[in-house]
CSV table of C-alpha atoms in Angstrom, one decimal:
chain,number,residue,atom,x,y,z
A,1,MET,CA,101.3,169.6,76.5
A,2,ARG,CA,104.0,167.9,78.5
A,3,ALA,CA,103.2,165.8,81.5
A,4,SER,CA,104.7,168.1,84.1
A,5,SER,CA,102.8,171.2,82.3
A,6,ASN,CA,99.7,169.1,82.2
A,7,ALA,CA,99.7,168.2,86.0
A,8,TRP,CA,100.4,171.8,87.1
A,9,PHE,CA,97.5,172.9,85.0
A,10,VAL,CA,95.1,170.3,86.3
A,11,GLY,CA,96.6,170.7,89.7
A,12,VAL,CA,95.4,174.4,89.8
A,13,LEU,CA,92.0,173.6,88.5
A,14,VAL,CA,91.3,170.8,91.0
A,15,ALA,CA,92.7,173.0,93.8
A,16,GLY,CA,90.5,175.9,92.6
A,17,TYR,CA,87.4,173.5,92.5
A,18,GLY,CA,88.2,172.3,96.0
A,19,LEU,CA,88.4,175.8,97.2
A,20,LEU,CA,85.2,176.7,95.5
A,21,LEU,CA,83.3,173.8,97.0
A,22,VAL,CA,84.6,174.8,100.6
A,23,GLY,CA,83.3,178.5,99.8
A,24,THR,CA,79.9,177.9,98.4
A,25,THR,CA,79.1,175.1,101.1
A,26,SER,CA,80.2,177.3,103.9
A,27,ALA,CA,78.1,180.2,102.4
A,28,GLU,CA,75.0,177.9,102.1
A,29,TRP,CA,75.5,176.6,105.5
A,30,LEU,CA,76.0,180.0,107.2
A,31,SER,CA,72.8,181.2,105.1
A,32,LEU,CA,71.0,178.4,107.0
A,33,GLY,CA,72.4,179.6,110.5
A,34,GLY,CA,75.8,178.1,110.5
A,35,PRO,CA,77.5,175.4,112.7
A,36,GLY,CA,75.5,174.7,116.0
A,37,SER,CA,72.4,176.0,114.6
A,38,HIS,CA,69.1,173.9,114.2
A,39,LEU,CA,69.1,173.1,110.6
A,40,GLY,CA,66.7,170.1,110.6
A,41,PRO,CA,67.7,166.6,109.8
A,42,PRO,CA,71.0,165.5,110.9
A,43,SER,CA,71.7,164.4,107.2
A,44,ILE,CA,72.0,167.9,106.4
A,45,ILE,CA,74.7,168.6,108.8
A,46,GLN,CA,76.5,165.5,107.5
A,47,ALA,CA,76.2,166.4,103.9
A,48,PHE,CA,77.6,170.0,104.5
A,49,THR,CA,80.5,168.3,106.7
A,50,LEU,CA,81.2,166.0,104.1
A,51,ARG,CA,81.2,168.6,101.3
A,52,ILE,CA,83.6,170.8,103.2
A,53,ALA,CA,86.0,168.1,103.9
A,54,GLU,CA,85.9,166.9,100.3
A,55,GLY,CA,86.7,170.5,99.2
A,56,VAL,CA,89.6,170.3,101.6
A,57,TYR,CA,91.3,167.4,100.7
A,58,LEU,CA,90.6,168.0,96.8
A,59,GLY,CA,92.5,171.4,97.4
A,60,ILE,CA,95.2,169.6,98.9
A,61,PHE,CA,95.6,166.8,96.2
A,62,GLY,CA,95.4,169.7,93.7
A,63,VAL,CA,98.1,171.6,95.4
A,64,VAL,CA,100.3,168.5,95.6
A,65,LEU,CA,99.8,167.9,91.7
A,66,ALA,CA,100.5,171.5,90.7
A,67,VAL,CA,103.6,172.0,92.8
A,68,GLY,CA,104.8,168.6,91.6
A,69,GLY,CA,104.3,169.5,88.1
A,70,SER,CA,105.8,173.0,88.6
A,71,VAL,CA,109.1,171.3,90.1
A,72,LEU,CA,109.1,168.6,87.9
A,73,SER,CA,109.0,171.4,84.8
A,74,ARG,CA,111.7,173.3,85.9
A,75,LYS,CA,114.1,170.1,86.4
A,76,GLU,CA,113.0,169.4,82.9
A,77,ARG,CA,113.8,172.7,81.4
A,78,SER,CA,117.0,172.8,83.3
A,79,GLY,CA,118.1,169.4,82.1
A,80,LYS,CA,117.1,170.1,78.7
A,81,ASP,CA,119.2,173.3,78.8
A,82,GLU,CA,122.5,171.4,79.8
A,83,GLY,CA,121.5,168.7,77.2
A,84,ARG,CA,121.8,165.7,79.6
A,85,LEU,CA,117.9,164.6,79.6
A,86,SER,CA,116.9,161.4,77.7
A,87,HIS,CA,113.2,161.2,76.2
A,88,ALA,CA,112.0,159.5,79.4
A,89,GLN,CA,113.4,162.4,81.5
A,90,LEU,CA,112.1,165.1,79.3
A,91,GLY,CA,108.5,164.3,81.0
A,92,ARG,CA,107.3,161.5,78.9
A,93,SER,CA,107.1,159.3,81.8
A,94,LEU,CA,103.6,158.0,82.6
A,95,PHE,CA,103.7,158.8,86.1
A,96,PRO,CA,102.3,162.5,85.8
A,97,TYR,CA,99.7,161.5,83.5
A,98,ALA,CA,98.4,158.4,85.8
A,99,ALA,CA,98.5,161.1,88.8
A,100,VAL,CA,96.6,163.6,86.8
A,101,MET,CA,94.0,160.7,85.9
A,102,LEU,CA,93.5,159.5,89.3
A,103,ILE,CA,93.3,163.0,91.0
A,104,VAL,CA,90.9,164.0,88.2
A,105,ILE,CA,88.6,161.0,88.7
A,106,ALA,CA,88.7,161.7,92.6
A,107,ALA,CA,87.4,165.3,91.8
A,108,VAL,CA,84.6,164.0,89.2
A,109,ILE,CA,83.3,161.5,91.9
A,110,SER,CA,82.3,164.6,94.0
A,111,LEU,CA,79.7,165.5,91.5
A,112,ALA,CA,78.0,162.0,91.8
A,113,PRO,CA,75.0,161.8,93.8
A,114,SER,CA,75.1,159.5,96.9
A,115,PRO,CA,73.8,156.0,96.4
A,116,GLU,CA,70.6,155.1,97.8
A,117,ARG,CA,68.0,153.0,98.2
A,118,THR,CA,64.1,153.3,98.8
A,119,LEU,CA,61.9,151.2,101.1
A,120,GLY,CA,58.3,151.2,100.3
A,121,PHE,CA,55.9,151.2,103.2
A,122,ALA,CA,52.3,149.8,102.9
A,123,ALA,CA,49.3,150.4,105.5
A,124,SER,CA,49.8,146.9,106.5
A,125,ASP,CA,53.6,147.8,107.5
A,126,PHE,CA,52.3,150.0,110.2
A,127,GLN,CA,50.9,149.4,113.6
A,128,LEU,CA,49.1,152.1,115.8
A,129,ARG,CA,51.1,152.6,118.9
A,130,THR,CA,50.8,155.0,121.9
A,131,VAL,CA,53.7,156.6,123.9
A,132,PRO,CA,53.4,156.7,127.7
A,133,GLY,CA,53.0,160.4,128.9
A,134,VAL,CA,52.4,161.9,125.4
A,135,GLY,CA,48.7,162.6,125.9
A,136,PRO,CA,45.4,161.2,124.7
A,137,TYR,CA,45.5,162.9,121.4
A,138,ALA,CA,49.1,161.9,120.2
A,139,THR,CA,49.2,158.6,118.4
A,140,PHE,CA,52.0,156.9,116.5
A,141,PHE,CA,52.3,154.5,113.6
A,142,MET,CA,55.2,152.1,114.2
A,143,SER,CA,56.7,150.5,110.9
A,144,ARG,CA,58.1,147.1,110.3
A,145,SER,CA,61.8,146.8,111.0
A,146,PHE,CA,64.5,147.4,108.4
A,147,SER,CA,68.2,147.1,108.4
A,148,ALA,CA,70.7,149.9,108.0
A,149,LEU,CA,74.4,150.5,108.1
A,150,GLU,CA,76.1,153.0,110.3
A,151,GLY,CA,76.2,156.7,109.1
A,152,GLU,CA,73.5,156.2,106.5
A,153,ALA,CA,71.0,159.1,106.2
A,154,PHE,CA,67.3,158.6,106.3
A,155,ASN,CA,64.7,160.5,104.6
A,156,PRO,CA,61.0,159.6,105.8
A,157,LEU,CA,58.5,160.4,103.1
A,158,ILE,CA,55.4,159.2,104.8
A,159,THR,CA,51.8,160.6,104.6
A,160,VAL,CA,48.6,159.1,106.0
A,161,VAL,CA,45.2,158.8,104.2
A,162,TRP,CA,41.6,158.7,105.7
A,163,MET,CA,39.3,156.3,104.0
A,164,ASP,CA,35.7,156.0,104.5
A,165,ASN,CA,34.6,153.1,106.4
A,166,SER,CA,31.4,152.3,104.4
A,167,THR,CA,32.8,152.6,101.0
A,168,GLY,CA,36.7,152.5,101.3
A,169,ALA,CA,37.2,155.6,99.4
A,170,VAL,CA,40.0,158.1,100.2
A,171,VAL,CA,38.6,161.1,101.3
A,172,GLU,CA,41.9,163.1,102.6
A,173,ARG,CA,45.5,162.7,102.1
A,174,SER,CA,48.0,164.5,104.4
A,175,GLY,CA,51.3,166.0,103.4
A,176,ILE,CA,54.7,164.6,104.7
A,177,LEU,CA,54.3,163.9,108.6
A,178,PRO,CA,57.0,164.2,111.2
A,179,ALA,CA,58.9,160.8,111.5
A,180,TRP,CA,61.6,159.2,113.8
A,181,VAL,CA,63.9,156.6,112.7
A,182,ILE,CA,65.1,154.7,115.9
A,183,ALA,CA,65.9,151.2,117.4
A,184,PRO,CA,63.0,149.0,117.7
A,185,SER,CA,63.4,148.8,121.6
A,186,ALA,CA,63.4,152.7,121.8
A,187,LEU,CA,60.4,155.2,122.1
A,188,PRO,CA,60.5,158.4,120.3
A,189,SER,CA,60.8,161.4,122.3
A,190,TYR,CA,57.9,163.9,122.0
A,191,THR,CA,59.7,167.0,123.7
A,192,GLY,CA,61.5,168.8,121.1
A,193,PHE,CA,60.5,166.5,118.4
A,194,ASN,CA,61.2,167.9,114.7
A,195,PHE,CA,60.7,166.5,111.3
A,196,GLY,CA,63.8,164.0,110.5
A,197,SER,CA,65.0,163.7,114.1
A,198,GLY,CA,67.3,160.5,114.3
A,199,ASN,CA,67.7,160.1,110.6
A,200,LEU,CA,71.4,159.0,110.9
A,201,ALA,CA,71.9,155.6,111.6
A,202,PRO,CA,74.3,155.4,114.9
A,203,ALA,CA,75.5,151.8,114.1
A,204,ASP,CA,74.8,148.7,111.7
A,205,GLY,CA,71.6,147.1,112.9
A,206,THR,CA,67.8,147.1,112.7
A,207,TYR,CA,65.6,150.1,113.0
A,208,VAL,CA,61.9,151.1,112.6
A,209,LEU,CA,60.1,154.2,111.6
A,210,TRP,CA,57.8,155.9,113.9
A,211,VAL,CA,55.1,158.4,112.4
A,212,HIS,CA,53.5,161.2,114.5
A,213,LEU,CA,49.7,162.0,113.9
A,214,ASP,CA,47.3,163.7,116.4
A,215,LEU,CA,44.3,161.2,116.1
A,216,CYS,CA,41.1,161.1,118.1
A,217,GLU,CA,40.8,160.7,121.7
A,218,THR,CA,38.9,157.5,121.3
A,219,PRO,CA,38.0,155.4,118.2
A,220,ALA,CA,34.4,156.1,118.8
A,221,THR,CA,35.2,160.1,118.3
A,222,PRO,CA,34.7,161.7,115.0
A,223,PRO,CA,36.2,161.6,112.5
A,224,CYS,CA,37.7,158.3,113.7
A,225,SER,CA,34.1,156.8,114.3
A,226,ASN,CA,33.4,157.5,110.5
A,227,TYR,CA,36.8,157.0,108.8
A,228,THR,CA,39.8,154.7,108.9
A,229,VAL,CA,43.5,156.3,108.9
A,230,ALA,CA,46.5,154.6,107.4
A,231,ALA,CA,50.1,155.5,107.0
A,232,ILE,CA,51.9,154.9,103.5
A,233,GLY,CA,54.9,156.1,101.8
A,234,ASN,CA,58.7,155.6,101.5
A,235,LEU,CA,61.8,155.6,103.3
A,236,VAL,CA,65.0,156.8,101.4
A,237,ILE,CA,68.4,155.7,102.9
A,238,ALA,CA,71.4,157.4,101.5
A,239,THR,CA,74.9,156.6,102.0
A,240,GLN,CA,76.4,159.9,101.9
A,241,LYS,CA,79.9,158.7,103.0
A,242,ALA,CA,80.1,156.0,100.2
A,243,TYR,CA,82.4,157.7,97.9
A,244,VAL,CA,85.0,159.1,100.8
A,245,PRO,CA,87.3,156.3,101.0
A,246,ILE,CA,87.5,155.9,97.1
A,247,GLN,CA,88.4,159.9,96.9
A,248,LEU,CA,91.1,159.5,99.5
A,249,ALA,CA,92.6,156.5,97.9
A,250,LEU,CA,92.8,158.0,94.2
A,251,GLY,CA,94.1,161.3,95.7
A,252,ALA,CA,96.7,159.8,97.7
A,253,ALA,CA,97.8,157.3,94.8
A,254,GLY,CA,97.8,160.2,92.5
A,255,SER,CA,100.2,162.4,95.0
A,256,VAL,CA,102.5,159.3,95.2
A,257,LEU,CA,102.8,159.0,91.3
A,258,ILE,CA,103.6,162.6,90.9
A,259,ALA,CA,106.4,162.5,93.4
A,260,VAL,CA,107.8,159.3,91.7
A,261,PRO,CA,109.5,161.2,88.9
A,262,LEU,CA,110.5,164.1,90.9
A,263,ILE,CA,112.6,161.4,93.1
A,264,GLN,CA,113.7,159.8,90.0
A,265,SER,CA,115.0,163.1,88.6
A,266,GLY,CA,116.5,163.9,91.8
A,267,ILE,CA,118.6,160.5,92.0
A,268,GLY,CA,119.6,161.0,88.5
A,269,SER,CA,121.0,164.5,89.2
A,270,ARG,CA,122.8,163.1,92.2
A,271,ARG,CA,124.5,160.4,90.0
A,272,THR,CA,125.4,163.0,87.2
A,273,THR,CA,127.0,165.3,89.9
A,274,SER,CA,128.9,162.3,91.4
A,275,ARG,CA,130.5,161.5,88.0
């Protein structure tokens, strides 16, 4: 397959994939309530937005590649009919192939999972805290501090275990508990609280994890008088925007490369006409 025809074919595929990504993501978003609705953790909104944006610019790069390949193919056929194209001008330039490779890589990267790291939290990493005005039964575990970068998404996976004071055996384990990730100097807002609130880092810095649990009114009130409670689990931190700059750079470079043979052929046509 000639370079120009290859560029057109791959460009159509990439543009179609971009449109498919936009369509499927939009449908999924609308099925959950659509933009402006309450979907839960802000990381979900960020993920939807990034996927739609990714589909849009992949579609643009695909269209550029397809149009460039189509125009270049017509120029090649026209020049071949007139018998005035060299082998290099017959589409054997490496530029269209390089353009295809770069834009395909940009599309394939969209399939890669976001890079992430997991922080483990033991019972010793939490301290029991109270929040003024919340009430006597609402208690919180505040974790040790950790660092995060702007835009990183937090996914707390924290549970609590109840242990018998006399034997130390675990007698009960909860499911995933509501959690905040906020700055060390801030307090969680109990009003309107939902699982995963504040799970996007607003800036580079240090954060702590707060876990909410309705405990006993006093340590002497059962079951707190008989059992000890502790928070344990993991915090997954995902960099959902990690591949965006790479994809944009690859797509832009591929668009420039497909334009190079078009410019070269245009310059060559003007020189031939002037003669």
